Structures are given as structure tokens and as C-alpha cells.
């Protein structure tokens, strides 16, 4: 058997999301298409970098740096994973691109669409790979769901979708520097968790090709606490098809005990999606129409009491799929992801820009 190709990662930032990502990279997966190596880790101090290694990759040898720039300049790093808060993504991506590095950058990709465009323009000029780490889109569950919805038409024509992400944050006991409170870091539920609700709704309402996705009409509302957006509700309407959906997020409540994170409705049935959170789905159930409840031409109660459930085993936390896809892209010489192309990152930022405009949430970089 031929040896698996190797991709060498540079990790920028040593917070929780980077820890989760690295731990998934190093999972023992005999069927993995790639061998992921941790080549370098950059942090604000060597002590933080050492603690990160002790927790997340204790049996690996990686170069430790007390700056991000040293990771970008390491000649043995093939791709940089940027796990800093939203507000630093623009700065960090541009620095990595200037050093000629390929990039996988956490979501939300930037604070607004203008910053996203600037990053992609720089990447095009430097001829490097850049992708937004929207891990949800890379999951087999999502890709199978897309096929069922838009190719096999299991629901007939999709007409409506709803999705919600609830996360309770104790603002009063967090320091002003917390990413949940600091507006320069992109504080608010929308960019942190609402992006997942929007992703579910757009995945359902789009035609299935992210490079040709439509920009919907939006009606949005937001709630603020101490100047921080803590709740968002947005209605998205697609003028070409009449499809519409509702995406919501909050930092003031926990999610439902049923673990239902989204519903998709079509002319021939509906789909219920479940998981611990909207970012970590583990199953979906397809319900067909129940024609026995036809009263005067209308179907009451609407759907069969039982449906077909599709369950998906979890590999670590689920970052392995985006990591594998990124590695295969980089090794093949591609410059953007087919799963999350540049146009889709820009569109999602434009949608969130409009939601914030209507809801009254502004960041300094919007000026």
C-alpha cells in the first residue's frame, strides 16, 4: 500500500478552538486519506505554547513560537490554521498571505464583507489557497442532506426552513476583554453562533451549488445588552423561487431538550435535523406526507408519524472532514474550496452585514 500524503500544519493561536482542531488532526484513523502533521505552533508566549502542546498533542514534536509571524515564515509549514477571534482574522490572514502561506481560517471569516474581499484579493495576487473553516459544510451528514434535497428531491420542492442556535453566556461575570463582550473581536451571537443557523437555512433554500447561490432579501431584528448583540432573528426570502426561512440565535438561553436544531419543509414532506448544537449535527429524519388525514383537500397533521432516520458516527469533534478536504485541495494545487468557495464566504458576510445594519449592530471596521 502506498504511503499516505503528508500535510504539515502551522497552528496560529492556542485557544479552545485550536485545541479541538489539533486533537482531531491527530486522531488515529486508518482510512484517513491524509497524514496530518503539526509542524509549528504560534502563541503570544512560549509558556502558552508549551501548555497547549501538553494538553492537545503531548506525544508530538512541533516547533514552538512566541509570535504568529514566525509560523508564517516557517518554510516547512504547508498550510496555516488561524484560530484567533473573528476580529483578528483580517489582520492574520493578510500577514500569512504576505508570507506566501496557504490558509484555513476559522469562521466567521471576517467582521464584514469588505474585509473578506480584501483577503481574497490578496490571496489571488499571491496565488495561495484560502478557505473559511466552516466545518459544518464539510460533514458527510450535510453533504448527504444536500444530495437528498437538491438532486434526489426527497421533499419535492423545498418551500421553507427554520434553524436556531441557543447558547447561554453569563456576560456579567466575563471581563471586558472576553470575545463575548469585546466589539473589536466581533462580540455578539450572530457571528459566533447565528452563522450556523444561517448556514442551515441557506443550505436548505439554495439550489445546491454554492458558487451560484442567490443573495436573499432579508428582514432582521436584534436585541442588545450593554451594547452587545445577544439575540438575532432574520427572515430570508429568495425572489427567484419564493422560498423563505427563519434563522435565529441567542446568547441568553439554552437550546431545546429535544436537540432539534433545524426543520426543512417541502411539498412532499419535511426533515428534522438533530444534534448537540447547530454546529454538531448527528442525525436527520425524513418524514413523508400522511395522506390519511386529508380533510377537504387539506392534509391535517401533515406527515407520517414515523420517518427514516439517517445517523452519522462522530469522528472526534468533527473537524477531520474540513481538515482532509483542505489538505487534498492544497496538495492538488487548488486555490479555493469547492465546499466553501470564496464567493460563498463573501455572500454569507454580506447577509450578516445586512442583518447587522437592520438590527443596529456596528463594528468600528464598518466605518
CSV table of C-alpha atoms in Angstrom, one decimal:
chain,number,residue,atom,x,y,z
A,1,UNK,CA,0.0,0.0,0.0
A,2,UNK,CA,1.3,3.4,-1.0
A,3,UNK,CA,2.1,5.8,1.9
A,4,UNK,CA,-0.5,8.5,2.6
A,5,UNK,CA,0.5,12.0,1.5
A,6,UNK,CA,1.5,14.3,4.4
A,7,UNK,CA,0.4,17.9,5.1
A,8,UNK,CA,2.3,20.0,7.6
A,9,UNK,CA,0.2,22.4,9.6
A,10,UNK,CA,1.1,25.6,11.4
A,11,UNK,CA,-1.3,26.5,14.2
A,12,UNK,CA,-1.9,30.1,14.9
A,13,UNK,CA,-3.4,30.8,18.4
A,14,UNK,CA,-3.7,28.4,21.3
A,15,UNK,CA,-7.3,28.8,22.4
A,16,UNK,CA,-10.0,26.3,22.8
A,17,UNK,CA,-11.0,26.1,19.1
A,18,UNK,CA,-7.3,25.4,18.1
A,19,UNK,CA,-7.1,22.7,20.7
A,20,UNK,CA,-10.1,21.0,19.4
A,21,UNK,CA,-8.8,21.2,15.8
A,22,UNK,CA,-5.4,19.8,16.7
A,23,UNK,CA,-6.8,17.0,18.7
A,24,UNK,CA,-8.9,16.0,15.7
A,25,UNK,CA,-6.0,16.2,13.3
A,26,UNK,CA,-4.1,13.6,15.4
A,27,UNK,CA,-6.9,11.1,15.7
A,28,UNK,CA,-6.0,7.5,14.7
A,29,UNK,CA,-8.0,7.0,11.5
A,30,UNK,CA,-6.8,4.0,9.4
A,31,UNK,CA,-8.9,5.1,6.5
A,32,UNK,CA,-7.8,8.7,6.5
A,33,UNK,CA,-6.7,10.0,3.1
A,34,UNK,CA,-4.0,12.3,4.6
A,35,UNK,CA,-1.4,12.2,7.3
A,36,UNK,CA,-1.7,15.5,9.2
A,37,UNK,CA,1.5,16.7,11.0
A,38,UNK,CA,1.7,19.6,13.5
A,39,UNK,CA,4.8,21.4,12.2
A,40,UNK,CA,4.6,24.6,14.2
A,41,UNK,CA,2.5,26.3,16.9
A,42,UNK,CA,2.4,30.1,17.4
A,43,UNK,CA,1.2,31.8,20.5
A,44,UNK,CA,1.6,35.0,22.4
A,45,UNK,CA,4.1,33.4,24.7
A,46,UNK,CA,6.2,30.2,24.7
A,47,UNK,CA,4.6,29.2,28.1
A,48,UNK,CA,1.2,29.2,26.4
A,49,UNK,CA,2.5,27.2,23.5
A,50,UNK,CA,4.0,24.6,25.8
A,51,UNK,CA,0.8,24.3,27.8
A,52,UNK,CA,-1.1,23.8,24.5
A,53,UNK,CA,1.2,21.0,23.5
A,54,UNK,CA,1.0,19.3,26.8
A,55,UNK,CA,-2.8,19.3,26.6
A,56,UNK,CA,-3.5,18.7,22.9
A,57,UNK,CA,-0.5,17.0,21.3
A,58,UNK,CA,1.8,15.7,24.1
A,59,UNK,CA,3.4,13.0,22.0
A,60,UNK,CA,4.3,15.2,19.1
A,61,UNK,CA,7.3,17.4,18.3
A,62,UNK,CA,6.4,20.8,16.9
A,63,UNK,CA,8.3,24.0,16.6
A,64,UNK,CA,7.0,26.5,19.2
A,65,UNK,CA,7.0,30.2,18.6
A,66,UNK,CA,6.1,33.2,20.7
A,67,UNK,CA,4.6,35.0,17.7
A,68,UNK,CA,2.3,34.2,14.8
A,69,UNK,CA,4.7,35.8,12.3
A,70,UNK,CA,7.3,33.1,12.9
A,71,UNK,CA,4.7,30.4,11.9
A,72,UNK,CA,4.1,32.3,8.7
A,73,UNK,CA,7.8,32.4,8.0
A,74,UNK,CA,8.5,28.8,8.8
A,75,UNK,CA,9.5,27.2,5.4
A,76,UNK,CA,8.3,23.8,6.4
A,77,UNK,CA,4.7,24.8,7.1
A,78,UNK,CA,2.4,23.9,4.2
A,79,UNK,CA,-0.8,25.5,5.5
A,80,UNK,CA,-1.7,27.7,8.4
A,81,UNK,CA,-4.8,27.2,10.6
A,82,UNK,CA,-5.9,30.5,12.0
A,83,UNK,CA,-7.9,30.1,15.2
A,84,UNK,CA,-7.9,33.7,16.5
A,85,UNK,CA,-11.1,35.6,17.3
A,86,UNK,CA,-13.1,37.0,14.4
A,87,UNK,CA,-11.8,40.5,14.9
A,88,UNK,CA,-8.2,39.4,14.2
A,89,UNK,CA,-8.9,37.2,11.1
A,90,UNK,CA,-8.4,40.1,8.6
A,91,UNK,CA,-5.0,41.0,10.1
A,92,UNK,CA,-3.8,37.4,10.5
A,93,UNK,CA,-4.9,36.3,7.0
A,94,UNK,CA,-3.2,39.2,5.3
A,95,UNK,CA,0.0,38.6,7.3
A,96,UNK,CA,0.0,34.9,6.3
A,97,UNK,CA,-0.7,35.6,2.7
A,98,UNK,CA,2.1,38.2,2.5
A,99,UNK,CA,4.4,35.3,3.7
A,100,UNK,CA,3.1,33.1,0.9
A,101,UNK,CA,1.2,30.7,3.1
A,102,UNK,CA,-2.0,28.7,2.4
A,103,UNK,CA,-4.7,29.3,4.9
A,104,UNK,CA,-7.7,27.7,6.7
A,105,UNK,CA,-9.3,30.4,8.7
A,106,UNK,CA,-12.0,29.9,11.3
A,107,UNK,CA,-15.5,31.3,10.9
A,108,UNK,CA,-16.8,33.9,11.0
A,109,UNK,CA,-14.3,34.6,8.3
A,110,UNK,CA,-14.1,38.3,9.0
A,111,UNK,CA,-16.1,41.1,10.6
A,112,UNK,CA,-17.7,42.2,7.3
A,113,UNK,CA,-17.8,41.5,3.6
A,114,UNK,CA,-15.3,44.3,2.8
A,115,UNK,CA,-12.6,42.6,4.8
A,116,UNK,CA,-13.4,39.2,3.2
A,117,UNK,CA,-12.9,40.7,-0.3
A,118,UNK,CA,-9.6,42.2,0.7
A,119,UNK,CA,-8.3,38.8,1.9
A,120,UNK,CA,-9.4,37.0,-1.3
A,121,UNK,CA,-7.9,39.8,-3.5
A,122,UNK,CA,-4.6,39.4,-1.6
A,123,UNK,CA,-4.7,35.6,-1.9
A,124,UNK,CA,-5.4,35.9,-5.7
A,125,UNK,CA,-2.4,38.2,-6.1
A,126,UNK,CA,-0.1,35.9,-4.1
A,127,UNK,CA,-1.6,32.7,-5.7
A,128,UNK,CA,-2.2,31.0,-2.3
A,129,UNK,CA,-5.1,28.8,-1.0
A,130,UNK,CA,-7.5,30.4,1.4
A,131,UNK,CA,-10.7,28.9,2.8
A,132,UNK,CA,-13.1,29.6,5.6
A,133,UNK,CA,-13.2,26.9,8.2
A,134,UNK,CA,-17.0,26.4,8.1
A,135,UNK,CA,-16.7,22.8,9.4
A,136,UNK,CA,-20.4,22.2,9.3
A,137,UNK,CA,-20.5,22.2,5.5
A,138,UNK,CA,-17.8,19.6,5.2
A,139,UNK,CA,-19.6,17.0,7.3
A,140,UNK,CA,-20.9,13.9,5.5
A,141,UNK,CA,-24.3,14.4,7.0
A,142,UNK,CA,-24.6,17.8,5.4
A,143,UNK,CA,-23.3,16.6,2.0
A,144,UNK,CA,-25.7,13.7,2.0
A,145,UNK,CA,-28.6,16.0,3.0
A,146,UNK,CA,-27.7,18.3,0.2
A,147,UNK,CA,-27.9,15.5,-2.3
A,148,UNK,CA,-31.2,14.3,-1.0
A,149,UNK,CA,-32.7,17.8,-1.1
A,150,UNK,CA,-31.4,19.1,-4.3
A,151,UNK,CA,-30.6,16.1,-6.5
A,152,UNK,CA,-33.0,13.3,-5.4
A,153,UNK,CA,-35.7,15.8,-4.4
A,154,UNK,CA,-36.7,13.7,-1.4
A,155,UNK,CA,-39.0,16.6,-0.2
A,156,UNK,CA,-40.2,17.6,-3.7
A,157,UNK,CA,-39.7,21.3,-3.8
A,158,UNK,CA,-38.3,22.9,-0.7
A,159,UNK,CA,-40.5,25.8,0.5
A,160,UNK,CA,-39.4,26.7,4.0
A,161,UNK,CA,-36.7,26.2,6.6
A,162,UNK,CA,-36.0,27.2,10.2
A,163,UNK,CA,-32.9,26.9,12.3
A,164,UNK,CA,-31.9,28.1,15.8
A,165,UNK,CA,-28.7,28.2,17.9
A,166,UNK,CA,-29.1,28.9,21.7
A,167,UNK,CA,-26.1,29.4,23.9
A,168,UNK,CA,-26.3,31.0,27.4
A,169,UNK,CA,-23.5,33.3,28.2
A,170,UNK,CA,-23.0,34.9,31.7
A,171,UNK,CA,-22.0,38.3,30.5
A,172,UNK,CA,-21.9,39.9,33.9
A,173,UNK,CA,-19.1,37.6,35.1
A,174,UNK,CA,-16.9,37.9,32.0
A,175,UNK,CA,-14.1,40.5,31.6
A,176,UNK,CA,-14.5,43.3,29.1
A,177,UNK,CA,-11.7,41.6,27.0
A,178,UNK,CA,-13.8,38.5,26.5
A,179,UNK,CA,-14.7,37.7,22.9
A,180,UNK,CA,-18.3,37.7,24.1
A,181,UNK,CA,-18.1,41.3,25.2
A,182,UNK,CA,-15.3,43.0,23.1
A,183,UNK,CA,-16.8,44.5,20.0
A,184,UNK,CA,-13.3,44.8,18.4
A,185,UNK,CA,-13.3,41.0,18.5
A,186,UNK,CA,-16.7,40.7,16.8
A,187,UNK,CA,-18.8,40.1,20.0
A,188,UNK,CA,-22.4,39.1,19.5
A,189,UNK,CA,-24.4,35.9,18.9
A,190,UNK,CA,-24.7,36.5,15.1
A,191,UNK,CA,-21.0,36.0,14.0
A,192,UNK,CA,-20.4,33.4,16.7
A,193,UNK,CA,-23.4,31.1,16.5
A,194,UNK,CA,-26.0,32.7,14.3
A,195,UNK,CA,-23.8,31.9,11.3
A,196,UNK,CA,-24.7,28.3,11.8
A,197,UNK,CA,-28.4,29.0,11.8
A,198,UNK,CA,-28.0,31.0,8.6
A,199,UNK,CA,-25.9,28.2,7.1
A,200,UNK,CA,-28.7,25.6,7.7
A,201,UNK,CA,-31.3,27.8,6.2
A,202,UNK,CA,-29.3,28.7,3.1
A,203,UNK,CA,-28.2,25.1,2.6
A,204,UNK,CA,-31.9,24.2,2.5
A,205,UNK,CA,-33.1,27.1,0.4
A,206,UNK,CA,-30.3,27.3,-2.1
A,207,UNK,CA,-30.3,25.2,-5.3
A,208,UNK,CA,-27.3,23.1,-4.1
A,209,UNK,CA,-24.4,24.8,-5.9
A,210,UNK,CA,-22.6,27.2,-3.5
A,211,UNK,CA,-20.8,29.0,-6.4
A,212,UNK,CA,-24.1,30.1,-7.9
A,213,UNK,CA,-26.0,30.8,-4.7
A,214,UNK,CA,-28.6,33.6,-4.6
A,215,UNK,CA,-28.4,36.6,-2.3
A,216,UNK,CA,-31.7,36.6,-0.4
A,217,UNK,CA,-33.9,39.5,0.7
A,218,UNK,CA,-33.6,40.0,4.5
A,219,UNK,CA,-35.8,41.3,7.3
A,220,UNK,CA,-33.9,41.2,10.6
A,221,UNK,CA,-34.2,42.1,14.3
A,222,UNK,CA,-31.6,42.2,17.0
A,223,UNK,CA,-31.6,42.6,20.8
A,224,UNK,CA,-28.7,44.2,22.7
A,225,UNK,CA,-27.4,44.1,26.2
A,226,UNK,CA,-24.7,46.5,27.4
A,227,UNK,CA,-24.1,47.4,23.8
A,228,UNK,CA,-23.6,43.7,22.7
A,229,UNK,CA,-26.0,41.9,20.4
A,230,UNK,CA,-27.4,39.0,22.3
A,231,UNK,CA,-30.2,37.9,20.0
A,232,UNK,CA,-30.9,37.8,16.3
A,233,UNK,CA,-33.9,36.8,14.2
A,234,UNK,CA,-33.7,37.0,10.4
A,235,UNK,CA,-36.2,36.1,7.7
A,236,UNK,CA,-34.6,35.2,4.4
A,237,UNK,CA,-36.6,35.3,1.1
A,238,UNK,CA,-35.5,34.0,-2.3
A,239,UNK,CA,-37.1,36.0,-5.0
A,240,UNK,CA,-36.4,33.5,-7.8
A,241,UNK,CA,-38.2,30.6,-6.1
A,242,UNK,CA,-40.4,32.2,-3.3
A,243,UNK,CA,-38.6,30.0,-0.8
A,244,UNK,CA,-38.1,31.6,2.7
A,245,UNK,CA,-36.8,30.7,6.1
A,246,UNK,CA,-36.1,31.9,9.6
A,247,UNK,CA,-32.7,31.9,11.2
A,248,UNK,CA,-32.3,32.8,14.9
A,249,UNK,CA,-29.6,32.9,17.6
A,250,UNK,CA,-29.3,33.9,21.2
A,251,UNK,CA,-26.7,34.2,23.9
A,252,UNK,CA,-29.4,34.3,26.6
A,253,UNK,CA,-30.9,30.8,26.7
A,254,UNK,CA,-30.1,27.2,26.3
A,255,UNK,CA,-31.3,25.0,23.4
A,256,UNK,CA,-34.4,22.7,23.4
A,257,UNK,CA,-34.1,19.3,25.2
A,258,UNK,CA,-35.2,17.6,22.0
A,259,UNK,CA,-31.9,18.6,20.4
A,260,UNK,CA,-33.8,19.6,17.2
A,261,UNK,CA,-31.7,22.3,15.5
A,262,UNK,CA,-33.4,22.7,12.2
A,263,UNK,CA,-36.5,21.9,10.2
A,264,UNK,CA,-36.8,21.8,6.4
A,265,UNK,CA,-40.2,21.7,4.7
A,266,UNK,CA,-41.1,20.7,1.2
A,267,UNK,CA,-44.1,19.8,-0.9
A,268,UNK,CA,-43.6,16.1,-0.2
A,269,UNK,CA,-42.6,16.1,3.4
A,270,UNK,CA,-40.2,17.6,5.9
A,271,UNK,CA,-36.8,16.9,7.5
A,272,UNK,CA,-35.9,17.3,11.2
A,273,UNK,CA,-32.2,17.7,12.0
A,274,UNK,CA,-30.8,16.9,15.4
A,275,UNK,CA,-27.6,17.3,17.3
A,276,UNK,CA,-26.0,18.6,20.5
A,277,UNK,CA,-25.7,22.0,18.9
A,278,UNK,CA,-26.4,23.5,15.4
A,279,UNK,CA,-22.7,23.1,14.6
A,280,UNK,CA,-22.6,19.5,15.6
A,281,UNK,CA,-25.5,17.6,13.9
A,282,UNK,CA,-25.6,13.8,14.3
A,283,UNK,CA,-28.8,12.8,12.6
A,284,UNK,CA,-31.7,13.8,10.4
A,285,UNK,CA,-35.1,12.2,9.8
A,286,UNK,CA,-37.1,12.4,6.6
A,287,UNK,CA,-40.9,12.4,7.0
A,288,UNK,CA,-43.2,11.8,4.1
A,289,UNK,CA,-46.7,13.0,3.7
A,290,UNK,CA,-49.5,11.3,5.6
A,291,UNK,CA,-52.4,11.3,3.1
A,292,UNK,CA,-54.8,9.6,5.5
A,293,UNK,CA,-55.5,12.9,7.2
A,294,UNK,CA,-56.9,14.6,4.0
A,295,UNK,CA,-59.9,16.8,5.0
A,296,UNK,CA,-61.4,18.9,2.3
A,297,UNK,CA,-58.3,18.8,0.3
A,298,UNK,CA,-56.0,19.8,3.2
A,299,UNK,CA,-53.6,17.5,4.9
A,300,UNK,CA,-54.0,17.8,8.7
A,301,UNK,CA,-51.1,17.0,10.9
A,302,UNK,CA,-49.2,16.8,7.7
A,303,UNK,CA,-46.7,13.9,8.0
A,304,UNK,CA,-46.4,10.3,8.7
A,305,UNK,CA,-45.8,9.5,12.4
A,306,UNK,CA,-42.6,7.7,11.6
A,307,UNK,CA,-39.8,8.6,9.3
A,308,UNK,CA,-36.5,7.4,8.0
A,309,UNK,CA,-33.6,8.5,10.3
A,310,UNK,CA,-30.0,8.9,9.0
A,311,UNK,CA,-27.4,8.7,11.8
A,312,UNK,CA,-23.8,9.6,11.5
A,313,UNK,CA,-20.9,8.4,13.7
A,314,UNK,CA,-18.8,11.1,15.1
A,315,UNK,CA,-15.0,11.2,14.5
A,316,UNK,CA,-13.6,13.3,17.3
A,317,UNK,CA,-15.4,16.6,17.3
A,318,UNK,CA,-15.9,16.6,13.5
A,319,UNK,CA,-13.0,18.8,12.3
A,320,UNK,CA,-11.4,15.9,10.4
A,321,UNK,CA,-13.6,16.5,7.4
A,322,UNK,CA,-12.6,20.1,6.7
A,323,UNK,CA,-9.0,19.2,7.5
A,324,UNK,CA,-9.0,16.4,5.0
A,325,UNK,CA,-10.7,18.5,2.3
A,326,UNK,CA,-8.2,21.3,2.9
A,327,UNK,CA,-5.2,19.0,2.7
A,328,UNK,CA,-6.4,17.4,-0.6
A,329,UNK,CA,-7.1,20.9,-2.0
A,330,UNK,CA,-3.6,22.2,-1.1
A,331,UNK,CA,-1.8,19.1,-2.3
A,332,UNK,CA,-3.7,19.3,-5.6
A,333,UNK,CA,-2.8,22.9,-6.1
A,334,UNK,CA,-6.3,24.3,-5.8
A,335,UNK,CA,-6.7,27.9,-4.5
A,336,UNK,CA,-10.2,27.7,-3.1
A,337,UNK,CA,-12.6,25.1,-1.6
A,338,UNK,CA,-15.4,23.8,-3.7
A,339,UNK,CA,-17.3,23.2,-0.5
A,340,UNK,CA,-16.8,26.8,0.8
A,341,UNK,CA,-15.7,28.9,-2.2
A,342,UNK,CA,-14.7,32.5,-1.8
A,343,UNK,CA,-18.0,33.7,-3.3
A,344,UNK,CA,-19.9,31.9,-0.6
A,345,UNK,CA,-17.8,33.3,2.3
A,346,UNK,CA,-18.4,36.8,0.8
A,347,UNK,CA,-22.2,36.1,0.4
A,348,UNK,CA,-22.5,35.0,4.0
A,349,UNK,CA,-20.7,38.0,5.2
A,350,UNK,CA,-23.0,40.2,3.1
A,351,UNK,CA,-26.0,38.6,4.6
A,352,UNK,CA,-24.7,39.2,8.1
A,353,UNK,CA,-23.7,42.7,7.2
A,354,UNK,CA,-27.3,43.4,6.2
A,355,UNK,CA,-28.7,41.7,9.3
A,356,UNK,CA,-26.4,43.9,11.5
A,357,UNK,CA,-27.4,47.0,9.5
A,358,UNK,CA,-31.1,46.4,10.2
A,359,UNK,CA,-30.6,45.2,13.7
A,360,UNK,CA,-28.3,48.1,14.8
A,361,UNK,CA,-25.0,46.2,15.5
A,362,UNK,CA,-21.9,48.0,14.2
A,363,UNK,CA,-18.2,47.4,14.5
A,364,UNK,CA,-15.5,50.0,14.2
A,365,UNK,CA,-14.3,48.5,10.9
A,366,UNK,CA,-17.7,49.1,9.3
A,367,UNK,CA,-16.9,52.8,9.1
